GROMACS .gro file of C-alpha atoms in nm:
model
  503
    1UNK     CA    1  -5.148  -3.010  -3.996
    2UNK     CA    2  -5.303  -2.687  -3.908
    3UNK     CA    3  -5.103  -2.348  -3.949
    4UNK     CA    4  -5.080  -2.296  -3.541
    5UNK     CA    5  -4.928  -2.656  -3.500
    6UNK     CA    6  -4.671  -2.583  -3.775
    7UNK     CA    7  -4.590  -2.239  -3.623
    8UNK     CA    8  -4.529  -2.437  -3.273
    9UNK     CA    9  -4.304  -2.676  -3.431
   10UNK     CA   10  -4.119  -2.423  -3.609
   11UNK     CA   11  -4.053  -2.220  -3.300
   12UNK     CA   12  -3.955  -2.547  -3.112
   13UNK     CA   13  -3.705  -2.629  -3.368
   14UNK     CA   14  -3.583  -2.266  -3.361
   15UNK     CA   15  -3.504  -2.309  -2.949
   16UNK     CA   16  -3.320  -2.617  -3.014
   17UNK     CA   17  -3.103  -2.449  -3.267
   18UNK     CA   18  -3.035  -2.149  -3.032
   19UNK     CA   19  -2.945  -2.385  -2.757
   20UNK     CA   20  -2.751  -2.610  -2.984
   21UNK     CA   21  -2.531  -2.266  -3.082
   22UNK     CA   22  -2.490  -2.160  -2.736
   23UNK     CA   23  -2.334  -2.489  -2.614
   24UNK     CA   24  -2.124  -2.491  -2.915
   25UNK     CA   25  -1.978  -2.135  -2.834
   26UNK     CA   26  -1.912  -2.246  -2.476
   27UNK     CA   27  -1.740  -2.581  -2.603
   28UNK     CA   28  -1.491  -2.390  -2.816
   29UNK     CA   29  -1.429  -2.105  -2.551
   30UNK     CA   30  -1.086  -2.067  -2.420
   31UNK     CA   31  -0.988  -2.249  -2.131
   32UNK     CA   32  -1.021  -1.926  -1.882
   33UNK     CA   33  -1.373  -2.061  -1.845
   34UNK     CA   34  -1.262  -2.356  -1.660
   35UNK     CA   35  -1.086  -2.129  -1.408
   36UNK     CA   36  -1.376  -1.878  -1.387
   37UNK     CA   37  -1.622  -2.171  -1.301
   38UNK     CA   38  -1.439  -2.197  -0.974
   39UNK     CA   39  -1.434  -1.847  -0.892
   40UNK     CA   40  -1.765  -1.716  -1.017
   41UNK     CA   41  -2.045  -1.568  -0.792
   42UNK     CA   42  -2.289  -1.787  -0.612
   43UNK     CA   43  -2.573  -1.719  -0.912
   44UNK     CA   44  -2.311  -1.822  -1.193
   45UNK     CA   45  -2.313  -1.447  -1.326
   46UNK     CA   46  -1.952  -1.390  -1.397
   47UNK     CA   47  -2.033  -1.279  -1.756
   48UNK     CA   48  -2.190  -0.947  -1.677
   49UNK     CA   49  -1.926  -0.641  -1.675
   50UNK     CA   50  -1.875  -0.513  -1.340
   51UNK     CA   51  -1.589  -0.369  -1.138
   52UNK     CA   52  -1.475  -0.712  -0.956
   53UNK     CA   53  -1.618  -1.046  -0.896
   54UNK     CA   54  -1.611  -1.251  -0.577
   55UNK     CA   55  -1.314  -1.427  -0.455
   56UNK     CA   56  -1.303  -1.809  -0.361
   57UNK     CA   57  -0.998  -2.057  -0.358
   58UNK     CA   58  -1.057  -2.414  -0.353
   59UNK     CA   59  -0.887  -2.670  -0.120
   60UNK     CA   60  -0.703  -2.815  -0.425
   61UNK     CA   61  -0.541  -2.483  -0.521
   62UNK     CA   62  -0.448  -2.414  -0.167
   63UNK     CA   63  -0.264  -2.747  -0.154
   64UNK     CA   64  -0.111  -2.729  -0.498
   65UNK     CA   65   0.045  -2.369  -0.405
   66UNK     CA   66   0.149  -2.493  -0.057
   67UNK     CA   67   0.314  -2.820  -0.202
   68UNK     CA   68   0.490  -2.624  -0.493
   69UNK     CA   69   0.651  -2.403  -0.243
   70UNK     CA   70   0.789  -2.680   0.009
   71UNK     CA   71   0.896  -2.850  -0.312
   72UNK     CA   72   1.109  -2.543  -0.444
   73UNK     CA   73   1.222  -2.438  -0.119
   74UNK     CA   74   1.379  -2.779  -0.074
   75UNK     CA   75   1.561  -2.787  -0.400
   76UNK     CA   76   1.749  -2.452  -0.380
   77UNK     CA   77   2.103  -2.408  -0.486
   78UNK     CA   78   2.333  -2.364  -0.336
   79UNK     CA   79   2.167  -2.594  -0.063
   80UNK     CA   80   2.012  -2.438   0.231
   81UNK     CA   81   2.096  -2.533   0.581
   82UNK     CA   82   1.809  -2.351   0.751
   83UNK     CA   83   1.530  -2.371   0.519
   84UNK     CA   84   1.196  -2.408   0.706
   85UNK     CA   85   0.899  -2.610   0.599
   86UNK     CA   86   0.607  -2.391   0.519
   87UNK     CA   87   0.252  -2.428   0.647
   88UNK     CA   88  -0.078  -2.267   0.534
   89UNK     CA   89  -0.194  -1.984   0.767
   90UNK     CA   90  -0.568  -1.882   0.752
   91UNK     CA   91  -0.513  -1.515   0.874
   92UNK     CA   92  -0.250  -1.469   0.582
   93UNK     CA   93  -0.513  -1.592   0.351
   94UNK     CA   94  -0.798  -1.380   0.474
   95UNK     CA   95  -0.576  -1.050   0.445
   96UNK     CA   96  -0.457  -1.173   0.102
   97UNK     CA   97  -0.854  -1.220   0.002
   98UNK     CA   98  -0.916  -0.847   0.112
   99UNK     CA   99  -0.624  -0.729  -0.097
  100UNK     CA  100  -0.725  -0.934  -0.398
  101UNK     CA  101  -1.075  -0.816  -0.376
  102UNK     CA  102  -0.962  -0.443  -0.413
  103UNK     CA  103  -0.835  -0.572  -0.787
  104UNK     CA  104  -0.552  -0.300  -0.771
  105UNK     CA  105  -0.231  -0.421  -0.939
  106UNK     CA  106  -0.007  -0.287  -0.681
  107UNK     CA  107   0.117  -0.430  -0.335
  108UNK     CA  108  -0.080  -0.343  -0.034
  109UNK     CA  109  -0.251  -0.256   0.201
  110UNK     CA  110   0.044  -0.017   0.305
  111UNK     CA  111  -0.010  -0.052   0.666
  112UNK     CA  112   0.014  -0.437   0.644
  113UNK     CA  113   0.337  -0.428   0.423
  114UNK     CA  114   0.579  -0.347   0.693
  115UNK     CA  115   0.481  -0.673   0.878
  116UNK     CA  116   0.427  -0.945   0.596
  117UNK     CA  117   0.603  -1.053   0.268
  118UNK     CA  118   0.397  -1.046  -0.057
  119UNK     CA  119   0.400  -1.185  -0.426
  120UNK     CA  120   0.134  -1.103  -0.681
  121UNK     CA  121   0.060  -1.266  -0.998
  122UNK     CA  122  -0.210  -1.184  -1.270
  123UNK     CA  123  -0.306  -1.328  -1.599
  124UNK     CA  124  -0.608  -1.336  -1.852
  125UNK     CA  125  -0.686  -1.546  -2.161
  126UNK     CA  126  -0.554  -1.905  -2.166
  127UNK     CA  127  -0.635  -2.104  -1.862
  128UNK     CA  128  -0.329  -2.131  -1.611
  129UNK     CA  129  -0.322  -2.294  -1.277
  130UNK     CA  130  -0.232  -2.082  -0.975
  131UNK     CA  131   0.091  -2.276  -0.963
  132UNK     CA  132   0.220  -2.136  -1.280
  133UNK     CA  133   0.261  -1.805  -1.110
  134UNK     CA  134   0.452  -1.966  -0.802
  135UNK     CA  135   0.709  -2.116  -1.086
  136UNK     CA  136   0.741  -1.797  -1.252
  137UNK     CA  137   0.838  -1.635  -0.920
  138UNK     CA  138   1.115  -1.918  -0.862
  139UNK     CA  139   1.248  -1.898  -1.230
  140UNK     CA  140   1.368  -1.549  -1.122
  141UNK     CA  141   1.648  -1.740  -0.984
  142UNK     CA  142   1.836  -1.747  -1.319
  143UNK     CA  143   1.914  -1.376  -1.267
  144UNK     CA  144   2.008  -1.421  -0.888
  145UNK     CA  145   2.358  -1.465  -0.760
  146UNK     CA  146   2.393  -1.589  -0.407
  147UNK     CA  147   2.602  -1.407  -0.200
  148UNK     CA  148   2.871  -1.618  -0.004
  149UNK     CA  149   2.994  -1.553   0.329
  150UNK     CA  150   3.328  -1.383   0.225
  151UNK     CA  151   3.112  -1.114   0.030
  152UNK     CA  152   2.918  -0.992   0.326
  153UNK     CA  153   3.123  -0.711   0.502
  154UNK     CA  154   2.918  -0.684   0.724
  155UNK     CA  155   2.611  -0.667   0.494
  156UNK     CA  156   2.550  -0.878   0.205
  157UNK     CA  157   2.499  -0.751  -0.150
  158UNK     CA  158   2.198  -0.821  -0.356
  159UNK     CA  159   2.290  -0.940  -0.709
  160UNK     CA  160   2.001  -0.950  -0.963
  161UNK     CA  161   2.107  -0.945  -1.317
  162UNK     CA  162   1.740  -0.920  -1.447
  163UNK     CA  163   1.429  -0.714  -1.389
  164UNK     CA  164   1.328  -0.855  -1.063
  165UNK     CA  165   1.452  -1.114  -0.837
  166UNK     CA  166   1.248  -1.025  -0.512
  167UNK     CA  167   0.960  -1.273  -0.586
  168UNK     CA  168   1.227  -1.544  -0.580
  169UNK     CA  169   1.405  -1.434  -0.253
  170UNK     CA  170   1.068  -1.401  -0.069
  171UNK     CA  171   0.968  -1.747  -0.200
  172UNK     CA  172   1.282  -1.901  -0.055
  173UNK     CA  173   1.351  -1.674   0.256
  174UNK     CA  174   1.424  -1.961   0.511
  175UNK     CA  175   1.236  -1.789   0.819
  176UNK     CA  176   0.906  -1.721   0.592
  177UNK     CA  177   0.752  -2.053   0.718
  178UNK     CA  178   0.392  -1.937   0.686
  179UNK     CA  179   0.185  -1.850   0.374
  180UNK     CA  180  -0.163  -1.770   0.283
  181UNK     CA  181  -0.311  -1.685  -0.063
  182UNK     CA  182  -0.630  -1.592  -0.215
  183UNK     CA  183  -0.765  -1.600  -0.581
  184UNK     CA  184  -1.001  -1.346  -0.731
  185UNK     CA  185  -1.151  -1.271  -1.089
  186UNK     CA  186  -1.125  -0.926  -1.157
  187UNK     CA  187  -1.327  -0.737  -1.416
  188UNK     CA  188  -1.195  -0.449  -1.619
  189UNK     CA  189  -0.877  -0.445  -1.405
  190UNK     CA  190  -0.616  -0.185  -1.472
  191UNK     CA  191  -0.284  -0.365  -1.509
  192UNK     CA  192   0.019  -0.137  -1.599
  193UNK     CA  193  -0.210   0.110  -1.772
  194UNK     CA  194  -0.404  -0.169  -1.962
  195UNK     CA  195  -0.778  -0.267  -1.905
  196UNK     CA  196  -0.796  -0.643  -1.893
  197UNK     CA  197  -1.172  -0.727  -1.880
  198UNK     CA  198  -1.151  -1.071  -1.689
  199UNK     CA  199  -0.800  -1.093  -1.498
  200UNK     CA  200  -0.725  -1.368  -1.258
  201UNK     CA  201  -0.553  -1.222  -0.967
  202UNK     CA  202  -0.314  -1.420  -0.721
  203UNK     CA  203  -0.210  -1.274  -0.403
  204UNK     CA  204   0.019  -1.472  -0.165
  205UNK     CA  205   0.122  -1.326   0.176
  206UNK     CA  206   0.412  -1.457   0.380
  207UNK     CA  207   0.512  -1.441   0.745
  208UNK     CA  208   0.766  -1.348   0.882
  209UNK     CA  209   0.836  -1.123   0.628
  210UNK     CA  210   1.149  -1.186   0.408
  211UNK     CA  211   1.351  -0.976   0.176
  212UNK     CA  212   1.529  -0.776   0.441
  213UNK     CA  213   1.817  -0.562   0.281
  214UNK     CA  214   2.169  -0.672   0.364
  215UNK     CA  215   2.070  -1.047   0.424
  216UNK     CA  216   2.069  -1.372   0.245
  217UNK     CA  217   1.748  -1.560   0.185
  218UNK     CA  218   1.884  -1.856   0.372
  219UNK     CA  219   2.232  -1.991   0.517
  220UNK     CA  220   2.433  -2.192   0.276
  221UNK     CA  221   2.520  -2.537   0.383
  222UNK     CA  222   2.407  -2.915   0.460
  223UNK     CA  223   2.031  -2.937   0.449
  224UNK     CA  224   1.888  -2.902   0.808
  225UNK     CA  225   2.228  -2.859   0.951
  226UNK     CA  226   2.138  -2.518   1.108
  227UNK     CA  227   1.735  -2.553   1.201
  228UNK     CA  228   1.630  -2.355   1.482
  229UNK     CA  229   1.617  -2.548   1.818
  230UNK     CA  230   1.214  -2.552   1.797
  231UNK     CA  231   1.210  -2.810   1.530
  232UNK     CA  232   1.384  -3.058   1.711
  233UNK     CA  233   1.638  -3.194   1.460
  234UNK     CA  234   1.373  -3.326   1.235
  235UNK     CA  235   1.451  -3.303   0.858
  236UNK     CA  236   1.194  -3.356   0.575
  237UNK     CA  237   1.309  -3.320   0.230
  238UNK     CA  238   1.595  -3.075   0.304
  239UNK     CA  239   1.353  -2.858   0.509
  240UNK     CA  240   1.338  -2.813   0.886
  241UNK     CA  241   1.026  -2.988   0.988
  242UNK     CA  242   0.834  -3.026   1.336
  243UNK     CA  243   0.794  -3.400   1.355
  244UNK     CA  244   0.536  -3.333   1.670
  245UNK     CA  245   0.278  -3.210   1.410
  246UNK     CA  246   0.284  -2.854   1.511
  247UNK     CA  247   0.352  -2.729   1.153
  248UNK     CA  248   0.107  -2.980   0.977
  249UNK     CA  249  -0.162  -2.699   0.967
  250UNK     CA  250  -0.309  -2.771   0.602
  251UNK     CA  251  -0.579  -2.587   0.407
  252UNK     CA  252  -0.904  -2.641   0.524
  253UNK     CA  253  -1.109  -2.930   0.364
  254UNK     CA  254  -1.363  -2.868   0.069
  255UNK     CA  255  -1.695  -2.879   0.204
  256UNK     CA  256  -1.859  -2.913  -0.131
  257UNK     CA  257  -1.764  -3.070  -0.452
  258UNK     CA  258  -1.444  -3.021  -0.632
  259UNK     CA  259  -1.443  -2.702  -0.824
  260UNK     CA  260  -1.761  -2.552  -0.665
  261UNK     CA  261  -1.753  -2.232  -0.475
  262UNK     CA  262  -1.666  -2.244  -0.105
  263UNK     CA  263  -1.855  -2.054   0.176
  264UNK     CA  264  -1.670  -1.738   0.227
  265UNK     CA  265  -1.450  -1.747   0.551
  266UNK     CA  266  -1.552  -1.457   0.780
  267UNK     CA  267  -1.331  -1.156   0.727
  268UNK     CA  268  -1.036  -1.012   0.916
  269UNK     CA  269  -0.839  -0.700   0.893
  270UNK     CA  270  -0.519  -0.918   0.850
  271UNK     CA  271  -0.270  -1.128   1.046
  272UNK     CA  272  -0.298  -1.089   1.426
  273UNK     CA  273  -0.006  -0.860   1.471
  274UNK     CA  274   0.182  -0.881   1.821
  275UNK     CA  275   0.155  -0.578   2.011
  276UNK     CA  276   0.488  -0.396   2.104
  277UNK     CA  277   0.645  -0.536   2.413
  278UNK     CA  278   0.583  -0.323   2.729
  279UNK     CA  279   0.964  -0.308   2.764
  280UNK     CA  280   1.018  -0.149   2.405
  281UNK     CA  281   0.917   0.211   2.314
  282UNK     CA  282   0.611   0.195   2.067
  283UNK     CA  283   0.635   0.326   1.725
  284UNK     CA  284   0.365   0.360   1.473
  285UNK     CA  285   0.388   0.468   1.101
  286UNK     CA  286   0.182   0.746   1.062
  287UNK     CA  287   0.278   0.895   0.740
  288UNK     CA  288   0.252   0.749   0.401
  289UNK     CA  289   0.322   1.057   0.194
  290UNK     CA  290   0.563   1.009  -0.094
  291UNK     CA  291   0.805   1.211  -0.262
  292UNK     CA  292   0.811   0.997  -0.612
  293UNK     CA  293   0.503   1.057  -0.831
  294UNK     CA  294   0.343   0.786  -1.038
  295UNK     CA  295   0.299   0.881  -1.400
  296UNK     CA  296   0.207   0.720  -1.707
  297UNK     CA  297   0.386   0.675  -2.046
  298UNK     CA  298   0.203   1.005  -2.172
  299UNK     CA  299   0.281   1.237  -1.876
  300UNK     CA  300   0.470   1.536  -2.017
  301UNK     CA  301   0.682   1.746  -1.751
  302UNK     CA  302   0.531   2.074  -1.845
  303UNK     CA  303   0.175   1.921  -1.715
  304UNK     CA  304   0.292   1.745  -1.414
  305UNK     CA  305   0.507   2.024  -1.278
  306UNK     CA  306   0.220   2.265  -1.238
  307UNK     CA  307   0.192   2.353  -0.861
  308UNK     CA  308   0.391   2.025  -0.743
  309UNK     CA  309   0.713   1.920  -0.654
  310UNK     CA  310   0.907   1.795  -0.972
  311UNK     CA  311   1.196   1.577  -0.893
  312UNK     CA  312   1.126   1.206  -0.857
  313UNK     CA  313   0.901   1.003  -1.078
  314UNK     CA  314   0.788   0.644  -1.098
  315UNK     CA  315   0.717   0.531  -1.455
  316UNK     CA  316   0.541   0.238  -1.565
  317UNK     CA  317   0.648  -0.079  -1.800
  318UNK     CA  318   0.569  -0.063  -2.160
  319UNK     CA  319   0.665   0.311  -2.261
  320UNK     CA  320   0.851   0.205  -2.572
  321UNK     CA  321   0.484   0.140  -2.729
  322UNK     CA  322   0.350   0.513  -2.634
  323UNK     CA  323   0.364   0.761  -2.915
  324UNK     CA  324   0.416   1.057  -2.691
  325UNK     CA  325   0.682   1.274  -2.837
  326UNK     CA  326   1.006   1.342  -2.682
  327UNK     CA  327   1.193   1.660  -2.793
  328UNK     CA  328   1.589   1.685  -2.754
  329UNK     CA  329   1.896   1.500  -2.640
  330UNK     CA  330   2.017   1.549  -2.300
  331UNK     CA  331   1.824   1.848  -2.247
  332UNK     CA  332   1.473   1.785  -2.304
  333UNK     CA  333   1.183   2.028  -2.378
  334UNK     CA  334   0.919   2.035  -2.137
  335UNK     CA  335   0.653   1.910  -2.356
  336UNK     CA  336   0.841   1.564  -2.382
  337UNK     CA  337   0.703   1.247  -2.219
  338UNK     CA  338   0.885   1.218  -1.861
  339UNK     CA  339   0.911   0.858  -1.904
  340UNK     CA  340   1.036   0.820  -2.274
  341UNK     CA  341   1.305   1.108  -2.222
  342UNK     CA  342   1.422   0.853  -1.953
  343UNK     CA  343   1.441   0.557  -2.166
  344UNK     CA  344   1.588   0.768  -2.435
  345UNK     CA  345   1.873   0.898  -2.197
  346UNK     CA  346   1.911   0.537  -2.071
  347UNK     CA  347   1.811   0.589  -1.697
  348UNK     CA  348   1.523   0.345  -1.737
  349UNK     CA  349   1.418   0.088  -1.955
  350UNK     CA  350   1.095  -0.048  -2.085
  351UNK     CA  351   1.038  -0.218  -1.779
  352UNK     CA  352   0.985   0.115  -1.624
  353UNK     CA  353   1.114   0.230  -1.269
  354UNK     CA  354   1.224   0.556  -1.098
  355UNK     CA  355   1.396   0.839  -1.212
  356UNK     CA  356   1.504   1.184  -1.091
  357UNK     CA  357   1.435   1.506  -1.310
  358UNK     CA  358   1.612   1.843  -1.292
  359UNK     CA  359   1.432   2.154  -1.446
  360UNK     CA  360   1.667   2.401  -1.590
  361UNK     CA  361   1.627   2.743  -1.754
  362UNK     CA  362   1.544   2.822  -2.111
  363UNK     CA  363   1.773   2.637  -2.413
  364UNK     CA  364   1.803   2.792  -2.729
  365UNK     CA  365   1.752   2.473  -2.937
  366UNK     CA  366   1.689   2.093  -2.901
  367UNK     CA  367   1.890   1.837  -3.091
  368UNK     CA  368   1.708   1.507  -3.230
  369UNK     CA  369   1.857   1.155  -3.213
  370UNK     CA  370   1.764   0.814  -3.185
  371UNK     CA  371   1.864   0.634  -2.854
  372UNK     CA  372   1.734   0.306  -2.692
  373UNK     CA  373   1.434   0.248  -2.932
  374UNK     CA  374   1.328   0.624  -2.887
  375UNK     CA  375   1.324   0.874  -3.155
  376UNK     CA  376   1.358   1.239  -3.035
  377UNK     CA  377   1.263   1.545  -3.235
  378UNK     CA  378   1.455   1.847  -3.285
  379UNK     CA  379   1.347   2.194  -3.202
  380UNK     CA  380   1.512   2.525  -3.316
  381UNK     CA  381   1.345   2.771  -3.088
  382UNK     CA  382   1.407   2.861  -2.714
  383UNK     CA  383   1.203   2.673  -2.446
  384UNK     CA  384   1.246   2.551  -2.089
  385UNK     CA  385   1.444   2.229  -2.037
  386UNK     CA  386   1.490   1.949  -1.814
  387UNK     CA  387   1.723   1.674  -1.765
  388UNK     CA  388   1.685   1.314  -1.610
  389UNK     CA  389   1.928   1.105  -1.393
  390UNK     CA  390   1.925   0.769  -1.229
  391UNK     CA  391   1.776   0.725  -0.862
  392UNK     CA  392   2.080   0.613  -0.680
  393UNK     CA  393   2.029   0.400  -0.340
  394UNK     CA  394   2.270   0.438  -0.049
  395UNK     CA  395   2.295   0.239   0.277
  396UNK     CA  396   2.351   0.455   0.572
  397UNK     CA  397   2.418   0.435   0.970
  398UNK     CA  398   2.156   0.550   1.215
  399UNK     CA  399   2.382   0.854   1.279
  400UNK     CA  400   2.417   0.964   0.923
  401UNK     CA  401   2.314   1.347   0.849
  402UNK     CA  402   2.184   1.499   0.555
  403UNK     CA  403   2.477   1.788   0.559
  404UNK     CA  404   2.715   1.469   0.465
  405UNK     CA  405   2.509   1.314   0.212
  406UNK     CA  406   2.325   1.564  -0.012
  407UNK     CA  407   2.489   1.783  -0.257
  408UNK     CA  408   2.246   2.097  -0.222
  409UNK     CA  409   2.377   2.237  -0.551
  410UNK     CA  410   2.129   2.393  -0.783
  411UNK     CA  411   1.976   2.324  -0.998
  412UNK     CA  412   2.020   1.978  -0.926
  413UNK     CA  413   1.974   1.884  -0.546
  414UNK     CA  414   1.862   1.507  -0.566
  415UNK     CA  415   1.945   1.276  -0.248
  416UNK     CA  416   1.987   0.914  -0.327
  417UNK     CA  417   1.735   0.684  -0.195
  418UNK     CA  418   1.800   0.581   0.156
  419UNK     CA  419   1.806   0.254   0.353
  420UNK     CA  420   1.778   0.303   0.722
  421UNK     CA  421   1.870  -0.009   0.902
  422UNK     CA  422   1.659  -0.135   1.184
  423UNK     CA  423   1.662  -0.087   1.558
  424UNK     CA  424   1.809   0.289   1.542
  425UNK     CA  425   1.635   0.372   1.862
  426UNK     CA  426   1.839   0.079   2.048
  427UNK     CA  427   2.172   0.294   1.991
  428UNK     CA  428   2.301   0.586   2.186
  429UNK     CA  429   2.046   0.855   2.133
  430UNK     CA  430   2.322   1.119   2.232
  431UNK     CA  431   2.480   1.014   1.878
  432UNK     CA  432   2.190   1.106   1.694
  433UNK     CA  433   2.003   1.445   1.696
  434UNK     CA  434   1.679   1.514   1.556
  435UNK     CA  435   1.598   1.907   1.516
  436UNK     CA  436   1.257   2.019   1.401
  437UNK     CA  437   0.917   1.873   1.309
  438UNK     CA  438   0.820   1.772   0.969
  439UNK     CA  439   1.089   2.003   0.819
  440UNK     CA  440   1.435   1.908   0.992
  441UNK     CA  441   1.775   2.063   1.006
  442UNK     CA  442   2.040   1.891   0.797
  443UNK     CA  443   2.226   1.841   1.135
  444UNK     CA  444   1.974   1.589   1.191
  445UNK     CA  445   2.000   1.218   1.189
  446UNK     CA  446   1.827   1.122   0.876
  447UNK     CA  447   1.697   0.775   1.021
  448UNK     CA  448   1.583   0.920   1.339
  449UNK     CA  449   1.395   1.212   1.187
  450UNK     CA  450   1.217   0.941   0.948
  451UNK     CA  451   1.105   0.750   1.266
  452UNK     CA  452   1.011   1.075   1.433
  453UNK     CA  453   0.794   1.170   1.126
  454UNK     CA  454   0.645   0.831   1.112
  455UNK     CA  455   0.784   0.767   0.795
  456UNK     CA  456   0.939   0.424   0.883
  457UNK     CA  457   0.913   0.195   1.164
  458UNK     CA  458   1.233   0.156   1.414
  459UNK     CA  459   1.187  -0.216   1.442
  460UNK     CA  460   1.183  -0.289   1.067
  461UNK     CA  461   1.377   0.013   0.897
  462UNK     CA  462   1.347   0.056   0.530
  463UNK     CA  463   1.388   0.291   0.221
  464UNK     CA  464   1.290   0.653   0.243
  465UNK     CA  465   1.332   0.973   0.015
  466UNK     CA  466   1.496   1.279   0.110
  467UNK     CA  467   1.400   1.634  -0.021
  468UNK     CA  468   1.642   1.894   0.032
  469UNK     CA  469   1.509   2.240   0.125
  470UNK     CA  470   1.652   2.594   0.195
  471UNK     CA  471   1.733   2.662   0.531
  472UNK     CA  472   1.437   2.749   0.785
  473UNK     CA  473   1.462   3.048   1.047
  474UNK     CA  474   1.287   2.829   1.319
  475UNK     CA  475   1.277   2.458   1.360
  476UNK     CA  476   1.000   2.340   1.615
  477UNK     CA  477   1.050   2.080   1.887
  478UNK     CA  478   0.792   1.784   1.932
  479UNK     CA  479   0.737   1.461   2.112
  480UNK     CA  480   0.665   1.189   1.826
  481UNK     CA  481   0.686   0.808   1.792
  482UNK     CA  482   0.868   0.802   2.150
  483UNK     CA  483   1.125   1.068   2.015
  484UNK     CA  484   1.170   1.422   2.142
  485UNK     CA  485   1.301   1.624   1.870
  486UNK     CA  486   1.510   1.974   1.954
  487UNK     CA  487   1.404   2.341   1.858
  488UNK     CA  488   1.647   2.571   1.683
  489UNK     CA  489   1.620   2.941   1.598
  490UNK     CA  490   1.836   3.153   1.362
  491UNK     CA  491   2.067   2.866   1.282
  492UNK     CA  492   2.394   2.961   1.131
  493UNK     CA  493   2.451   2.800   0.788
  494UNK     CA  494   2.327   2.474   0.697
  495UNK     CA  495   2.019   2.360   0.526
  496UNK     CA  496   1.687   2.175   0.566
  497UNK     CA  497   1.512   1.848   0.459
  498UNK     CA  498   1.194   1.655   0.443
  499UNK     CA  499   1.145   1.277   0.464
  500UNK     CA  500   0.913   1.060   0.275
  501UNK     CA  501   0.799   0.684   0.263
  502UNK     CA  502   0.882   0.467  -0.025
  503UNK     CA  503   0.603   0.220  -0.075
   0.00000   0.00000   0.00000
């Protein structure tokens, strides 16, 4: 045998070994590859690192998500008398697809959230079907206590003993009868400060929107005994069902083999929203500016407060794992981690959340202590200090003013987070004044000022933050969002305030 022939045989055997090793690696890979194959690019190139992958969702996943929703909605306890059968909505699916493609681990887009409900799920590593997230949302029921009629006077309390129950309440919100979901494989996705190389991101949008404050997810009673008249008295597996087939809109059929990438549906900016009725005054949310600042576990107040308003912060989960120091007890040195100081004092826990910060003058010393899993340090030299406190939430009427709600006591001048009811503009406008533009007199109605500033929508109401300010010598009049505010010059006494969105 010639040397050339031997060389060719050796090279051929090397190629066979190489192919065999590659196949072995795929065979022993985690089951995540099974899911990634369903949602890879058309050229199969999902292994190359990049910002995000292309979205696709199979009809089988759609049907599984829809079927599980209806199964869980039909088995709620206490039983529901008005739970509606859920159908798939392609417009909601497309809006979910567009948000999933952003690979942002947060709710959005902000302009659509006032009109839809939304649940999110993400995982990496071991394969999980999309329905595992749906089941996890429903399992929050273990921490949720259903309010009975005698507890609602007139608003019903929201009783959740766990970190969150709103995924469950949206899933079983009786009138949320349409759903659309999307799945995207995101590369290098930031999830609570950690980078996940290949994250499987599930976004589900619901309509009509659920989770209205002060209302129960559904009516308690005999199944289907309080269905809307449009259902014609038909009941299916404890759900209000339209027997004429109008609620049988199902996920589209697969056009290719199972687990293959389906053709992309044409993009749409989101669900078609009805234009305001000509008989109602239009109102458009025009301001998404927030008072609370999103910080990391390592953010120090000394660094965050330079040239900015320093009073309300949103902390991520997992700050117990951070090593950023905390100096002091009750009074904390400005070099301390904001979020870890909040955990140390007990105003938030390792799940994160909102907290208020009050800056103080110099303190002569700081005491060390161990609290709530955080060891603080001592310091025996003077430095500027701050304290932390919980963000309280208060429900108000459309006519409530800042002058009766906020303390205006220095150094602490925090207002509670406020919930404004819906349709304030349908009430008597003579009972609610709005004085100023952008900066308002404390004699103004908080909710009317929020509508005027474009922070909330009159038809939906919602949460807002209020920042107390020193009084102004002049408040300007303007016409915004169908409200004419008053002007005021050289007022006697009183303070001022601004309103901010809560997103």
